[in-house]
Coordinates of C-alpha atoms in Angstrom, one line a residue:
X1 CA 16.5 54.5 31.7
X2 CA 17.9 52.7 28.4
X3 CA 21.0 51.6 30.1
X4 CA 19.0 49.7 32.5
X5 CA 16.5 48.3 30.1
X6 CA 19.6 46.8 28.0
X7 CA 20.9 45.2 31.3
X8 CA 19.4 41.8 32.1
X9 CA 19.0 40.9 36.2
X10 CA 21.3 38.8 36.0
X11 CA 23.9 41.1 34.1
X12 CA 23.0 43.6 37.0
X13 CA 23.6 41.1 40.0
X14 CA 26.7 39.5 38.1
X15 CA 28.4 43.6 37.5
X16 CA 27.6 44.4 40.9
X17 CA 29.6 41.1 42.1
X18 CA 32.1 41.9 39.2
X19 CA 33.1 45.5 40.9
X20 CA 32.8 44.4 44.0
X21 CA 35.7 41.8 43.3
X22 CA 37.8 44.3 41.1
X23 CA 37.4 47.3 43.6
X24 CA 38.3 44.7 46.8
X25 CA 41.5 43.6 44.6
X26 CA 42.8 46.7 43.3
X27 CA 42.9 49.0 46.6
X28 CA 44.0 46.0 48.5
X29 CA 47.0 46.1 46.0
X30 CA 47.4 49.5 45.9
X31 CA 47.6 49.8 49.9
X32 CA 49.6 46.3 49.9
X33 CA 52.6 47.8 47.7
X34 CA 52.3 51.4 49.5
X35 CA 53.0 49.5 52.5
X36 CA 56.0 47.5 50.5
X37 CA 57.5 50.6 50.0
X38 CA 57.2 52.1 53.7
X39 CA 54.3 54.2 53.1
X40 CA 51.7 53.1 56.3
X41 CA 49.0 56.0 55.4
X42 CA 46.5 53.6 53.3
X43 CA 46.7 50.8 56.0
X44 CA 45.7 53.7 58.7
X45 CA 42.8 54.9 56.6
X46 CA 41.3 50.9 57.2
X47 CA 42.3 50.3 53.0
X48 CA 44.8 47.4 53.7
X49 CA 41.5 45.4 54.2
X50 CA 39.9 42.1 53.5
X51 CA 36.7 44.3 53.6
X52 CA 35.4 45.0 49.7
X53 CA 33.3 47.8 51.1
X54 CA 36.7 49.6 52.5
X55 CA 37.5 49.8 48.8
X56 CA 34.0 50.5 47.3
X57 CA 33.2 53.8 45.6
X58 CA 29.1 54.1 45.2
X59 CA 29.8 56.1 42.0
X60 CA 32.6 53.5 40.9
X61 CA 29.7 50.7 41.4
X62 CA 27.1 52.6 39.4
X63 CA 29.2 53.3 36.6
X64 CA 30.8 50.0 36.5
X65 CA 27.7 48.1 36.6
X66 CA 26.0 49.8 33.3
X67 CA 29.4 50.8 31.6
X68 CA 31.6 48.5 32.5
X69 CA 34.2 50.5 34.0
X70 CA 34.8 51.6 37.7
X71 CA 37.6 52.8 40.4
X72 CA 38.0 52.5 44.1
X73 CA 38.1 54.9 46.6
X74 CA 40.6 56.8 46.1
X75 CA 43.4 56.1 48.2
X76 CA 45.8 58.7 49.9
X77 CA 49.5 58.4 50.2
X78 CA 52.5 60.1 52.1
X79 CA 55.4 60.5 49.5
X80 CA 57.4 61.6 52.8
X81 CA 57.1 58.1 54.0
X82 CA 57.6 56.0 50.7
X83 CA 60.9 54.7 50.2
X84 CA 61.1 56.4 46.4
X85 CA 59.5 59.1 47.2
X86 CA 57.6 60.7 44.6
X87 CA 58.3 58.0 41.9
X88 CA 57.0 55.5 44.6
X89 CA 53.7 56.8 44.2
X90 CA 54.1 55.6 40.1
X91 CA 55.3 52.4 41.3
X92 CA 52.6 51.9 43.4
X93 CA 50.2 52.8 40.9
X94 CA 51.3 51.1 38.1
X95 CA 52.4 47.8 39.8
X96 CA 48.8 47.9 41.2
X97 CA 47.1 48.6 37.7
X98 CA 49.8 46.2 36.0
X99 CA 48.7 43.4 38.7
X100 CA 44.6 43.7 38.3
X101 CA 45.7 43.5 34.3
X102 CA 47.5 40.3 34.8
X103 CA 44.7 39.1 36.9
X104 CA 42.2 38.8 33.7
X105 CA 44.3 36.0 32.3
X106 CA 44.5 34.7 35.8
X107 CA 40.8 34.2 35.9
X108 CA 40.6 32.5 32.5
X109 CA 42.3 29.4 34.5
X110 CA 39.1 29.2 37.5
X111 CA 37.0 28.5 34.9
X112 CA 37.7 24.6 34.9
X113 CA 37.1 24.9 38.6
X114 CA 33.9 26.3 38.1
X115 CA 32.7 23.6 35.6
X116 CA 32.9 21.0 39.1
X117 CA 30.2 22.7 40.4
X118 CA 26.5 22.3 40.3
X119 CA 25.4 23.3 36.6
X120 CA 23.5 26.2 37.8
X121 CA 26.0 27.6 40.3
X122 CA 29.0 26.6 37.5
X123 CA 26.8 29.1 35.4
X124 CA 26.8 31.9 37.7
X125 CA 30.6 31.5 38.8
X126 CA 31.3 31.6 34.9
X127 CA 29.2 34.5 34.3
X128 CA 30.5 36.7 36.8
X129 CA 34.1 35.7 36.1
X130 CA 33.3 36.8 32.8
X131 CA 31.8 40.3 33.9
X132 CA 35.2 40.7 36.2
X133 CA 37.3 40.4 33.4
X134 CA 35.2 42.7 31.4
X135 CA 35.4 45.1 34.2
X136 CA 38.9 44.6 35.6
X137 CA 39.9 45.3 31.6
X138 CA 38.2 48.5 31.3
X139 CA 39.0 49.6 34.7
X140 CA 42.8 49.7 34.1
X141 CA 43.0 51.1 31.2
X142 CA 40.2 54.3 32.9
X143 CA 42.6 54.5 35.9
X144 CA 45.7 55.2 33.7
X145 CA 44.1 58.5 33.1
X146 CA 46.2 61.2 35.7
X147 CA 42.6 62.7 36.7
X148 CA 42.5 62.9 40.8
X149 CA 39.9 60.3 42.1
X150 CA 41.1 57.5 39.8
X151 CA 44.2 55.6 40.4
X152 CA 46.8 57.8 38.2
X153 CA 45.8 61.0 39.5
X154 CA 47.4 59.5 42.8
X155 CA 50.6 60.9 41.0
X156 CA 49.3 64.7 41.8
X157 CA 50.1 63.8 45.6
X158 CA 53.7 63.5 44.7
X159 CA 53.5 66.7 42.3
X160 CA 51.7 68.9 44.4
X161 CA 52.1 67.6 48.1
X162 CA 50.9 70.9 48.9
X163 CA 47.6 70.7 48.0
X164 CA 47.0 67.8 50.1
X165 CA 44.0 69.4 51.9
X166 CA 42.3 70.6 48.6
X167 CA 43.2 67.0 47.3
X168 CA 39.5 65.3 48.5
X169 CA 37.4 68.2 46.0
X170 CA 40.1 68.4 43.2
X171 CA 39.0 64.1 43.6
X172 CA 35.3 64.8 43.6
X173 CA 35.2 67.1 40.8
X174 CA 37.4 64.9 38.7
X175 CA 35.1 62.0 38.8
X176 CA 32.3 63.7 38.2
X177 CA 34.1 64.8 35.0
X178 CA 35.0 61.2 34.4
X179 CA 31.8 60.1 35.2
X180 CA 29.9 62.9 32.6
X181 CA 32.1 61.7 30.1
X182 CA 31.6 58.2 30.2
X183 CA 28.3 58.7 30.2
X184 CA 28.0 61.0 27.1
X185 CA 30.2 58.2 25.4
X186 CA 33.4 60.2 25.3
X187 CA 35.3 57.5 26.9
X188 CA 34.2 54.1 24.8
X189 CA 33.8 50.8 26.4
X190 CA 37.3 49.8 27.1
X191 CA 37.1 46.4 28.4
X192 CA 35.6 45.1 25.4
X193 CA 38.3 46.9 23.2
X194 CA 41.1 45.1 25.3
X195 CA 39.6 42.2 26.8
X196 CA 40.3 40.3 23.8
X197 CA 44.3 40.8 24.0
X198 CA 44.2 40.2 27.9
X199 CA 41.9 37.0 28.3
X200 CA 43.2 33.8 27.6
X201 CA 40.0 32.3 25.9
X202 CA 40.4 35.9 24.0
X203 CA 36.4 36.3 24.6
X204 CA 35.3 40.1 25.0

């Protein structure tokens, strides 16, 4: 596979530590303000979790690790419950992506922590920080896209709280569309488009 043979090991081992940090993050976010805002149904389903592999999607991973990009699993939410309501689901869903976004800048200042370690461990803490922002970058921007499965389409709960039980395939089928189109290059690399703006050392 090209992808594959235009990924070093180590850019293969430092993406797969990359998503696993993003994907741990994000849904601990999400579920964190879900619970802010009364909703308890995330923190039931085992997603307000120290655990990264609560959060891990095995399609997220293999797409972020040769494109950059990835989700969680997708969480679930009871709008009944949530102090807003519907609108509580966008809070939760935008404070969470807006939170992982501000997190790229954040990173940019572990750097100088890294350089007291080891030479060869400062490289490997450096490189994967790198690869998080890369990945954290791209990520946001993917999950502002409303498709179920990804963090946005969240807001279909609130829309159509009656589909709740057709919810799980309506998030299957959308990934896979997401996941086709990423792959045939209709969605770009994103994190290298907006790393730049987000990063302090502006390095994409």
């Amino acid at each position: 596979m090209t992808l594959l043979r235009d990924l070093s090991m180590s850019d293969i081992v430092s993406r797969i530590g990359a998503v696993l940090v993003y994907a741990w993050l994000q849904g601990l976010l999400l579920a964190g303000l879900a619970r802010l805002l009364g909703d308890r149904r995330p923190q039931f389903d085992g997603r307000l979790s120290a655990n990264p592999f609560a959060q891990l999607s095995l399609w997220g991973l293999a797409v972020g690790v040769l494109f950059a990009m990835s989700w969680v699993r997708p969480l679930r939410y009871e709008v009944a419950s949530n102090r807003l309501g519907g609108w509580g689901i966008a809070v939760v869903v935008l404070g969470g992506l807006i939170g992982m976004a501000l997190l790229v800048p954040v990173a940019d200042l572990l750097r100088p922590l890294a350089l007291l370690l080891p030479q060869s461990g400062a490289y490997v803490v450096l490189y994967v920080i790198g690869q998080f922002q890369l990945v954290t970058a791209g990520s946001v921007l993917l999950n502002l896209l409303p498709i179920p499965g990804l963090a946005a389409g969240a807001i279909w709960q609130a829309v159509r709280p009656e589909q709740g039980r057709r919810l799980p395939r309506y998030q299957s089928l959308g990934l896979a569309a997401v996941t086709a189109a990423v792959v045939a290059g209709l969605i770009p690399s994103l994190g290298a488009v907006v790393l730049p703006y987000l990063s302090l050392t502006g390095n994409a």
